Amino acid sequence: QVQLGESGGGLVQAGGSLRLSCAASGSGFSTSAMGWFRQAPGKEREFVAAISWNGQITNYADSVKGRFTISRDNAKKTVYLQMNSLNSEDTAVYYCNVGPSTLVIKRGDFASWGQGTQVTVSS
């Protein structure tokens, strides 16, 4: 079973960049798809990006395409989310999660979530 911990959030000005990290422990990371989600105040949690176990398949929400990049380092058991051209609508708590495929990841139907990492974009 994989345990996850998100980090890298913070306060950034509009137009700036941040890189989030999701570190995994336990077994199964290198054979699992990974994904990022976010939840803004008063809104439902939403899918942001997903990556297959080998990094060859990536999926993005339309709202972040061209601005965010998901990547992974299986040797470090870490998945990243590079976020560029941030705007106020990106303000949210960001979470990562694990699943058997990017399709499953996108459904976002997980029994548990970590604490996430807060991203705040000031305008």
mmCIF file of N, CA and C in Angstrom:
data_model
loop_
_atom_site.group_PDB
_atom_site.id
_atom_site.type_symbol
_atom_site.label_atom_id
_atom_site.label_comp_id
_atom_site.label_asym_id
_atom_site.label_seq_id
_atom_site.Cartn_x
_atom_site.Cartn_y
_atom_site.Cartn_z
ATOM 1 N N GLN A 1 0.845 -1.189 0.000
ATOM 2 C CA GLN A 1 0.000 0.000 0.000
ATOM 3 C C GLN A 1 0.886 1.246 0.000
ATOM 4 N N VAL A 2 0.440 2.265 -0.755
ATOM 5 C CA VAL A 2 1.223 3.484 -0.895
ATOM 6 C C VAL A 2 0.678 4.558 0.039
ATOM 7 N N GLN A 3 1.564 5.187 0.790
ATOM 8 C CA GLN A 3 1.215 6.357 1.594
ATOM 9 C C GLN A 3 1.793 7.596 0.911
ATOM 10 N N LEU A 4 1.042 8.694 0.977
ATOM 11 C CA LEU A 4 1.406 9.883 0.208
ATOM 12 C C LEU A 4 1.511 11.115 1.081
ATOM 13 N N GLY A 5 2.395 12.043 0.697
ATOM 14 C CA GLY A 5 2.515 13.310 1.405
ATOM 15 C C GLY A 5 2.793 14.433 0.424
ATOM 16 N N GLU A 6 1.923 15.440 0.406
ATOM 17 C CA GLU A 6 2.054 16.561 -0.515
ATOM 18 C C GLU A 6 2.863 17.692 0.131
ATOM 19 N N SER A 7 3.609 18.417 -0.720
ATOM 20 C CA SER A 7 4.365 19.579 -0.250
ATOM 21 C C SER A 7 4.613 20.521 -1.409
ATOM 22 N N GLY A 8 5.125 21.700 -1.077
ATOM 23 C CA GLY A 8 5.516 22.645 -2.112
ATOM 24 C C GLY A 8 4.574 23.811 -2.317
ATOM 25 N N GLY A 9 3.460 23.794 -1.623
ATOM 26 C CA GLY A 9 2.520 24.899 -1.772
ATOM 27 C C GLY A 9 3.053 26.180 -1.156
ATOM 28 N N GLY A 10 2.325 27.247 -1.373
ATOM 29 C CA GLY A 10 2.721 28.531 -0.815
ATOM 30 C C GLY A 10 1.947 29.664 -1.422
ATOM 31 N N LEU A 11 2.420 30.867 -1.143
ATOM 32 C CA LEU A 11 1.808 32.078 -1.675
ATOM 33 C C LEU A 11 2.636 32.567 -2.856
ATOM 34 N N VAL A 12 1.969 32.829 -3.952
ATOM 35 C CA VAL A 12 2.668 33.276 -5.160
ATOM 36 C C VAL A 12 1.823 34.337 -5.845
ATOM 37 N N GLN A 13 2.485 35.259 -6.531
ATOM 38 C CA GLN A 13 1.756 36.282 -7.259
ATOM 39 C C GLN A 13 1.213 35.729 -8.572
ATOM 40 N N ALA A 14 0.164 36.323 -9.034
ATOM 41 C CA ALA A 14 -0.405 35.927 -10.321
ATOM 42 C C ALA A 14 0.667 36.009 -11.398
ATOM 43 N N GLY A 15 0.691 34.989 -12.233
ATOM 44 C CA GLY A 15 1.706 34.900 -13.272
ATOM 45 C C GLY A 15 2.934 34.111 -12.860
ATOM 46 N N GLY A 16 3.019 33.801 -11.570
ATOM 47 C CA GLY A 16 4.170 33.080 -11.053
ATOM 48 C C GLY A 16 4.060 31.576 -11.205
ATOM 49 N N SER A 17 5.027 30.888 -10.622
ATOM 50 C CA SER A 17 5.116 29.437 -10.745
ATOM 51 C C SER A 17 5.360 28.792 -9.386
ATOM 52 N N LEU A 18 4.933 27.551 -9.291
ATOM 53 C CA LEU A 18 5.221 26.713 -8.129
ATOM 54 C C LEU A 18 5.392 25.289 -8.614
ATOM 55 N N ARG A 19 6.147 24.511 -7.872
ATOM 56 C CA ARG A 19 6.235 23.086 -8.155
ATOM 57 C C ARG A 19 5.827 22.321 -6.897
ATOM 58 N N LEU A 20 4.793 21.540 -7.040
ATOM 59 C CA LEU A 20 4.332 20.690 -5.951
ATOM 60 C C LEU A 20 4.978 19.313 -6.045
ATOM 61 N N SER A 21 5.174 18.708 -4.889
ATOM 62 C CA SER A 21 5.715 17.353 -4.832
ATOM 63 C C SER A 21 4.779 16.470 -4.036
ATOM 64 N N CYS A 22 4.741 15.222 -4.423
ATOM 65 C CA CYS A 22 3.972 14.216 -3.693
ATOM 66 C C CYS A 22 4.914 13.030 -3.487
ATOM 67 N N ALA A 23 5.353 12.863 -2.264
ATOM 68 C CA ALA A 23 6.284 11.789 -1.939
ATOM 69 C C ALA A 23 5.522 10.572 -1.452
ATOM 70 N N ALA A 24 5.925 9.424 -1.950
ATOM 71 C CA ALA A 24 5.242 8.183 -1.596
ATOM 72 C C ALA A 24 6.142 7.282 -0.771
ATOM 73 N N SER A 25 5.528 6.530 0.083
ATOM 74 C CA SER A 25 6.243 5.497 0.815
ATOM 75 C C SER A 25 5.439 4.217 0.707
ATOM 76 N N GLY A 26 6.094 3.108 1.005
ATOM 77 C CA GLY A 26 5.419 1.839 0.852
ATOM 78 C C GLY A 26 5.646 1.263 -0.530
ATOM 79 N N SER A 27 4.982 0.183 -0.812
ATOM 80 C CA SER A 27 5.205 -0.517 -2.076
ATOM 81 C C SER A 27 4.122 -0.167 -3.087
ATOM 82 N N GLY A 28 4.478 -0.321 -4.350
ATOM 83 C CA GLY A 28 3.494 -0.174 -5.409
ATOM 84 C C GLY A 28 3.543 1.128 -6.174
ATOM 85 N N PHE A 29 4.367 2.073 -5.739
ATOM 86 C CA PHE A 29 4.371 3.374 -6.422
ATOM 87 C C PHE A 29 4.740 3.237 -7.887
ATOM 88 N N SER A 30 5.809 2.510 -8.183
ATOM 89 C CA SER A 30 6.334 2.476 -9.547
ATOM 90 C C SER A 30 5.408 1.764 -10.526
ATOM 91 N N THR A 31 4.407 1.065 -10.036
ATOM 92 C CA THR A 31 3.457 0.385 -10.922
ATOM 93 C C THR A 31 2.072 1.019 -10.863
ATOM 94 N N SER A 32 1.971 2.174 -10.254
ATOM 95 C CA SER A 32 0.681 2.839 -10.079
ATOM 96 C C SER A 32 0.617 4.150 -10.831
ATOM 97 N N ALA A 33 -0.561 4.465 -11.325
ATOM 98 C CA ALA A 33 -0.811 5.804 -11.851
ATOM 99 C C ALA A 33 -0.961 6.772 -10.682
ATOM 100 N N MET A 34 -0.676 8.046 -10.954
ATOM 101 C CA MET A 34 -0.751 9.066 -9.915
ATOM 102 C C MET A 34 -1.527 10.260 -10.449
ATOM 103 N N GLY A 35 -2.127 10.990 -9.540
ATOM 104 C CA GLY A 35 -2.881 12.146 -9.989
ATOM 105 C C GLY A 35 -2.866 13.265 -8.972
ATOM 106 N N TRP A 36 -3.171 14.465 -9.473
ATOM 107 C CA TRP A 36 -3.321 15.646 -8.635
ATOM 108 C C TRP A 36 -4.762 16.137 -8.731
ATOM 109 N N PHE A 37 -5.253 16.604 -7.613
ATOM 110 C CA PHE A 37 -6.590 17.174 -7.508
ATOM 111 C C PHE A 37 -6.488 18.469 -6.720
ATOM 112 N N ARG A 38 -7.530 19.259 -6.758
ATOM 113 C CA ARG A 38 -7.536 20.467 -5.950
ATOM 114 C C ARG A 38 -8.954 20.783 -5.486
ATOM 115 N N GLN A 39 -9.006 21.492 -4.387
ATOM 116 C CA GLN A 39 -10.296 21.905 -3.845
ATOM 117 C C GLN A 39 -10.189 23.353 -3.394
ATOM 118 N N ALA A 40 -10.949 24.193 -4.069
ATOM 119 C CA ALA A 40 -11.012 25.610 -3.721
ATOM 120 C C ALA A 40 -12.077 25.822 -2.659
ATOM 121 N N PRO A 41 -11.984 26.895 -1.904
ATOM 122 C CA PRO A 41 -12.976 27.157 -0.853
ATOM 123 C C PRO A 41 -14.394 27.174 -1.404
ATOM 124 N N GLY A 42 -15.269 26.399 -0.780
ATOM 125 C CA GLY A 42 -16.662 26.368 -1.179
ATOM 126 C C GLY A 42 -16.957 25.586 -2.444
ATOM 127 N N LYS A 43 -15.946 24.889 -2.964
ATOM 128 C CA LYS A 43 -16.143 24.142 -4.203
ATOM 129 C C LYS A 43 -15.839 22.670 -3.991
ATOM 130 N N GLU A 44 -16.303 21.860 -4.935
ATOM 131 C CA GLU A 44 -16.004 20.434 -4.910
ATOM 132 C C GLU A 44 -14.543 20.200 -5.301
ATOM 133 N N ARG A 45 -14.004 19.103 -4.816
ATOM 134 C CA ARG A 45 -12.659 18.721 -5.246
ATOM 135 C C ARG A 45 -12.713 18.363 -6.724
ATOM 136 N N GLU A 46 -11.699 18.775 -7.479
ATOM 137 C CA GLU A 46 -11.695 18.519 -8.916
ATOM 138 C C GLU A 46 -10.367 17.934 -9.373
ATOM 139 N N PHE A 47 -10.462 17.197 -10.444
ATOM 140 C CA PHE A 47 -9.291 16.592 -11.080
ATOM 141 C C PHE A 47 -8.426 17.671 -11.713
ATOM 142 N N VAL A 48 -7.094 17.517 -11.592
ATOM 143 C CA VAL A 48 -6.161 18.449 -12.211
ATOM 144 C C VAL A 48 -5.313 17.757 -13.264
ATOM 145 N N ALA A 49 -4.646 16.674 -12.877
ATOM 146 C CA ALA A 49 -3.737 15.998 -13.806
ATOM 147 C C ALA A 49 -3.494 14.571 -13.340
ATOM 148 N N ALA A 50 -3.144 13.714 -14.294
ATOM 149 C CA ALA A 50 -2.818 12.325 -13.973
ATOM 150 C C ALA A 50 -1.677 11.861 -14.852
ATOM 151 N N ILE A 51 -0.956 10.868 -14.359
ATOM 152 C CA ILE A 51 0.180 10.317 -15.101
ATOM 153 C C ILE A 51 0.207 8.812 -14.901
ATOM 154 N N SER A 52 0.511 8.086 -15.974
ATOM 155 C CA SER A 52 0.574 6.641 -15.886
ATOM 156 C C SER A 52 1.817 6.195 -15.137
ATOM 157 N N TRP A 53 1.891 4.902 -14.865
ATOM 158 C CA TRP A 53 2.984 4.393 -14.046
ATOM 159 C C TRP A 53 4.352 4.660 -14.653
ATOM 160 N N ASN A 54 4.418 4.675 -15.995
ATOM 161 C CA ASN A 54 5.711 4.861 -16.653
ATOM 162 C C ASN A 54 5.869 6.272 -17.215
ATOM 163 N N GLY A 55 4.910 7.129 -16.947
ATOM 164 C CA GLY A 55 5.011 8.513 -17.393
ATOM 165 C C GLY A 55 4.643 8.737 -18.843
ATOM 166 N N GLN A 56 4.227 7.702 -19.548
ATOM 167 C CA GLN A 56 3.983 7.853 -20.973
ATOM 168 C C GLN A 56 2.600 8.416 -21.292
ATOM 169 N N ILE A 57 1.707 8.328 -20.346
ATOM 170 C CA ILE A 57 0.354 8.853 -20.546
ATOM 171 C C ILE A 57 0.101 9.931 -19.498
ATOM 172 N N THR A 58 -0.310 11.100 -19.965
ATOM 173 C CA THR A 58 -0.699 12.177 -19.051
ATOM 174 C C THR A 58 -2.050 12.721 -19.469
ATOM 175 N N ASN A 59 -2.813 13.165 -18.502
ATOM 176 C CA ASN A 59 -4.114 13.786 -18.739
ATOM 177 C C ASN A 59 -4.208 15.051 -17.895
ATOM 178 N N TYR A 60 -4.885 16.045 -18.447
ATOM 179 C CA TYR A 60 -5.027 17.312 -17.746
ATOM 180 C C TYR A 60 -6.457 17.809 -17.824
ATOM 181 N N ALA A 61 -6.850 18.514 -16.785
ATOM 182 C CA ALA A 61 -8.105 19.243 -16.860
ATOM 183 C C ALA A 61 -7.940 20.382 -17.857
ATOM 184 N N ASP A 62 -9.000 20.731 -18.546
ATOM 185 C CA ASP A 62 -8.932 21.793 -19.547
ATOM 186 C C ASP A 62 -8.436 23.101 -18.942
ATOM 187 N N SER A 63 -8.771 23.337 -17.697
ATOM 188 C CA SER A 63 -8.432 24.606 -17.053
ATOM 189 C C SER A 63 -6.936 24.785 -16.808
ATOM 190 N N VAL A 64 -6.184 23.690 -16.878
ATOM 191 C CA VAL A 64 -4.745 23.795 -16.591
ATOM 192 C C VAL A 64 -3.877 23.396 -17.772
ATOM 193 N N LYS A 65 -4.484 22.925 -18.854
ATOM 194 C CA LYS A 65 -3.703 22.503 -20.023
ATOM 195 C C LYS A 65 -2.842 23.639 -20.528
ATOM 196 N N GLY A 66 -1.574 23.321 -20.811
ATOM 197 C CA GLY A 66 -0.653 24.314 -21.309
ATOM 198 C C GLY A 66 0.022 25.124 -20.225
ATOM 199 N N ARG A 67 -0.472 25.008 -18.985
ATOM 200 C CA ARG A 67 0.137 25.746 -17.871
ATOM 201 C C ARG A 67 0.764 24.820 -16.834
ATOM 202 N N PHE A 68 0.150 23.666 -16.622
ATOM 203 C CA PHE A 68 0.634 22.721 -15.624
ATOM 204 C C PHE A 68 1.257 21.509 -16.310
ATOM 205 N N THR A 69 2.267 20.929 -15.663
ATOM 206 C CA THR A 69 2.901 19.721 -16.170
ATOM 207 C C THR A 69 3.080 18.727 -15.025
ATOM 208 N N ILE A 70 2.573 17.528 -15.228
ATOM 209 C CA ILE A 70 2.756 16.471 -14.239
ATOM 210 C C ILE A 70 3.917 15.590 -14.683
ATOM 211 N N SER A 71 4.707 15.173 -13.734
ATOM 212 C CA SER A 71 5.835 14.289 -14.034
ATOM 213 C C SER A 71 6.087 13.411 -12.803
ATOM 214 N N ARG A 72 6.930 12.427 -12.993
ATOM 215 C CA ARG A 72 7.214 11.514 -11.877
ATOM 216 C C ARG A 72 8.647 11.013 -11.953
ATOM 217 N N ASP A 73 9.167 10.658 -10.804
ATOM 218 C CA ASP A 73 10.482 10.050 -10.691
ATOM 219 C C ASP A 73 10.288 8.788 -9.857
ATOM 220 N N ASN A 74 10.217 7.654 -10.510
ATOM 221 C CA ASN A 74 9.942 6.410 -9.798
ATOM 222 C C ASN A 74 11.071 6.019 -8.852
ATOM 223 N N ALA A 75 12.285 6.405 -9.189
ATOM 224 C CA ALA A 75 13.404 6.099 -8.294
ATOM 225 C C ALA A 75 13.266 6.859 -6.975
ATOM 226 N N LYS A 76 12.704 8.054 -7.030
ATOM 227 C CA LYS A 76 12.514 8.855 -5.830
ATOM 228 C C LYS A 76 11.118 8.692 -5.244
ATOM 229 N N LYS A 77 10.296 7.899 -5.912
ATOM 230 C CA LYS A 77 8.913 7.692 -5.461
ATOM 231 C C LYS A 77 8.204 9.037 -5.267
ATOM 232 N N THR A 78 8.334 9.878 -6.246
ATOM 233 C CA THR A 78 7.768 11.213 -6.144
ATOM 234 C C THR A 78 7.094 11.599 -7.454
ATOM 235 N N VAL A 79 5.948 12.248 -7.332
ATOM 236 C CA VAL A 79 5.279 12.822 -8.487
ATOM 237 C C VAL A 79 5.238 14.331 -8.284
ATOM 238 N N TYR A 80 5.392 15.065 -9.376
ATOM 239 C CA TYR A 80 5.482 16.511 -9.319
ATOM 240 C C TYR A 80 4.344 17.157 -10.116
ATOM 241 N N LEU A 81 4.052 18.371 -9.745
ATOM 242 C CA LEU A 81 3.140 19.187 -10.535
ATOM 243 C C LEU A 81 3.774 20.562 -10.688
ATOM 244 N N GLN A 82 4.292 20.816 -11.884
ATOM 245 C CA GLN A 82 4.856 22.127 -12.195
ATOM 246 C C GLN A 82 3.713 23.025 -12.644
ATOM 247 N N MET A 83 3.528 24.131 -11.945
ATOM 248 C CA MET A 83 2.423 25.035 -12.233
ATOM 249 C C MET A 83 2.971 26.388 -12.654
ATOM 250 N N ASN A 84 2.668 26.783 -13.870
ATOM 251 C CA ASN A 84 3.121 28.062 -14.412
ATOM 252 C C ASN A 84 1.921 28.956 -14.716
ATOM 253 N N SER A 85 2.199 30.228 -14.894
ATOM 254 C CA SER A 85 1.150 31.197 -15.240
ATOM 255 C C SER A 85 -0.040 31.082 -14.295
ATOM 256 N N LEU A 86 0.254 31.047 -13.026
ATOM 257 C CA LEU A 86 -0.801 30.863 -12.041
ATOM 258 C C LEU A 86 -1.719 32.083 -11.993
ATOM 259 N N ASN A 87 -2.985 31.823 -11.731
ATOM 260 C CA ASN A 87 -3.943 32.905 -11.553
ATOM 261 C C ASN A 87 -4.786 32.618 -10.310
ATOM 262 N N SER A 88 -5.617 33.553 -9.958
ATOM 263 C CA SER A 88 -6.365 33.443 -8.705
ATOM 264 C C SER A 88 -7.275 32.223 -8.674
ATOM 265 N N GLU A 89 -7.709 31.776 -9.828
ATOM 266 C CA GLU A 89 -8.582 30.592 -9.873
ATOM 267 C C GLU A 89 -7.846 29.307 -9.549
ATOM 268 N N ASP A 90 -6.531 29.365 -9.484
ATOM 269 C CA ASP A 90 -5.746 28.188 -9.102
ATOM 270 C C ASP A 90 -5.597 28.072 -7.594
ATOM 271 N N THR A 91 -6.055 29.068 -6.859
ATOM 272 C CA THR A 91 -5.986 29.019 -5.407
ATOM 273 C C THR A 91 -6.830 27.865 -4.890
ATOM 274 N N ALA A 92 -6.188 26.964 -4.148
ATOM 275 C CA ALA A 92 -6.877 25.770 -3.668
ATOM 276 C C ALA A 92 -5.918 24.958 -2.807
ATOM 277 N N VAL A 93 -6.477 23.953 -2.156
ATOM 278 C CA VAL A 93 -5.643 22.932 -1.530
ATOM 279 C C VAL A 93 -5.450 21.841 -2.577
ATOM 280 N N TYR A 94 -4.211 21.454 -2.775
ATOM 281 C CA TYR A 94 -3.869 20.471 -3.796
ATOM 282 C C TYR A 94 -3.545 19.131 -3.131
ATOM 283 N N TYR A 95 -4.110 18.086 -3.704
ATOM 284 C CA TYR A 95 -3.952 16.735 -3.181
ATOM 285 C C TYR A 95 -3.427 15.810 -4.264
ATOM 286 N N CYS A 96 -2.698 14.786 -3.863
ATOM 287 C CA CYS A 96 -2.330 13.740 -4.800
ATOM 288 C C CYS A 96 -2.999 12.433 -4.373
ATOM 289 N N ASN A 97 -3.093 11.530 -5.318
ATOM 290 C CA ASN A 97 -3.631 10.225 -4.996
ATOM 291 C C ASN A 97 -3.103 9.208 -5.988
ATOM 292 N N VAL A 98 -3.389 7.955 -5.723
ATOM 293 C CA VAL A 98 -2.802 6.848 -6.468
ATOM 294 C C VAL A 98 -3.902 5.916 -6.938
ATOM 295 N N GLY A 99 -3.708 5.322 -8.111
ATOM 296 C CA GLY A 99 -4.691 4.386 -8.636
ATOM 297 C C GLY A 99 -4.089 3.483 -9.683
ATOM 298 N N PRO A 100 -4.843 2.521 -10.177
ATOM 299 C CA PRO A 100 -4.308 1.550 -11.131
ATOM 300 C C PRO A 100 -4.128 2.102 -12.541
ATOM 301 N N SER A 101 -4.821 3.186 -12.891
ATOM 302 C CA SER A 101 -4.708 3.745 -14.228
ATOM 303 C C SER A 101 -5.109 5.221 -14.192
ATOM 304 N N THR A 102 -4.755 5.943 -15.250
ATOM 305 C CA THR A 102 -5.132 7.361 -15.304
ATOM 306 C C THR A 102 -6.652 7.520 -15.407
ATOM 307 N N LEU A 103 -7.318 6.555 -16.042
ATOM 308 C CA LEU A 103 -8.781 6.627 -16.135
ATOM 309 C C LEU A 103 -9.409 6.545 -14.753
ATOM 310 N N VAL A 104 -8.905 5.651 -13.932
ATOM 311 C CA VAL A 104 -9.417 5.526 -12.562
ATOM 312 C C VAL A 104 -9.085 6.773 -11.773
ATOM 313 N N ILE A 105 -7.902 7.281 -11.966
ATOM 314 C CA ILE A 105 -7.494 8.510 -11.274
ATOM 315 C C ILE A 105 -8.481 9.625 -11.573
ATOM 316 N N LYS A 106 -8.814 9.799 -12.838
ATOM 317 C CA LYS A 106 -9.671 10.921 -13.247
ATOM 318 C C LYS A 106 -11.039 10.872 -12.595
ATOM 319 N N ARG A 107 -11.507 9.706 -12.274
ATOM 320 C CA ARG A 107 -12.827 9.597 -11.620
ATOM 321 C C ARG A 107 -12.803 10.211 -10.237
ATOM 322 N N GLY A 108 -11.636 10.220 -9.608
ATOM 323 C CA GLY A 108 -11.496 10.860 -8.310
ATOM 324 C C GLY A 108 -12.236 10.181 -7.180
ATOM 325 N N ASP A 109 -12.578 8.941 -7.345
ATOM 326 C CA ASP A 109 -13.374 8.231 -6.333
ATOM 327 C C ASP A 109 -12.437 7.483 -5.386
ATOM 328 N N PHE A 110 -11.919 8.191 -4.419
ATOM 329 C CA PHE A 110 -10.965 7.624 -3.487
ATOM 330 C C PHE A 110 -11.536 7.603 -2.080
ATOM 331 N N ALA A 111 -11.169 6.557 -1.351
ATOM 332 C CA ALA A 111 -11.681 6.420 0.012
ATOM 333 C C ALA A 111 -10.990 7.374 0.970
ATOM 334 N N SER A 112 -9.764 7.725 0.682
ATOM 335 C CA SER A 112 -9.038 8.578 1.607
ATOM 336 C C SER A 112 -8.193 9.585 0.851
ATOM 337 N N TRP A 113 -7.946 10.697 1.559
ATOM 338 C CA TRP A 113 -7.122 11.764 1.016
ATOM 339 C C TRP A 113 -6.132 12.225 2.066
ATOM 340 N N GLY A 114 -4.994 12.742 1.601
ATOM 341 C CA GLY A 114 -4.028 13.297 2.524
ATOM 342 C C GLY A 114 -4.427 14.689 2.964
ATOM 343 N N GLN A 115 -3.501 15.368 3.606
ATOM 344 C CA GLN A 115 -3.783 16.709 4.105
ATOM 345 C C GLN A 115 -3.689 17.760 3.015
ATOM 346 N N GLY A 116 -3.009 17.448 1.948
ATOM 347 C CA GLY A 116 -2.880 18.393 0.851
ATOM 348 C C GLY A 116 -1.890 19.498 1.152
ATOM 349 N N THR A 117 -1.691 20.353 0.168
ATOM 350 C CA THR A 117 -0.800 21.503 0.316
ATOM 351 C C THR A 117 -1.508 22.731 -0.257
ATOM 352 N N GLN A 118 -1.477 23.814 0.494
ATOM 353 C CA GLN A 118 -2.216 25.009 0.114
ATOM 354 C C GLN A 118 -1.450 25.830 -0.908
ATOM 355 N N VAL A 119 -2.133 26.198 -1.968
ATOM 356 C CA VAL A 119 -1.599 27.121 -2.970
ATOM 357 C C VAL A 119 -2.488 28.355 -2.982
ATOM 358 N N THR A 120 -1.881 29.492 -2.779
ATOM 359 C CA THR A 120 -2.618 30.747 -2.794
ATOM 360 C C THR A 120 -1.978 31.680 -3.804
ATOM 361 N N VAL A 121 -2.777 32.127 -4.758
ATOM 362 C CA VAL A 121 -2.297 33.029 -5.799
ATOM 363 C C VAL A 121 -2.892 34.402 -5.551
ATOM 364 N N SER A 122 -2.025 35.369 -5.363
ATOM 365 C CA SER A 122 -2.491 36.736 -5.114
ATOM 366 C C SER A 122 -2.490 37.523 -6.410
ATOM 367 N N SER A 123 -3.513 38.344 -6.571
ATOM 368 C CA SER A 123 -3.629 39.129 -7.809
ATOM 369 C C SER A 123 -3.108 40.543 -7.623
#
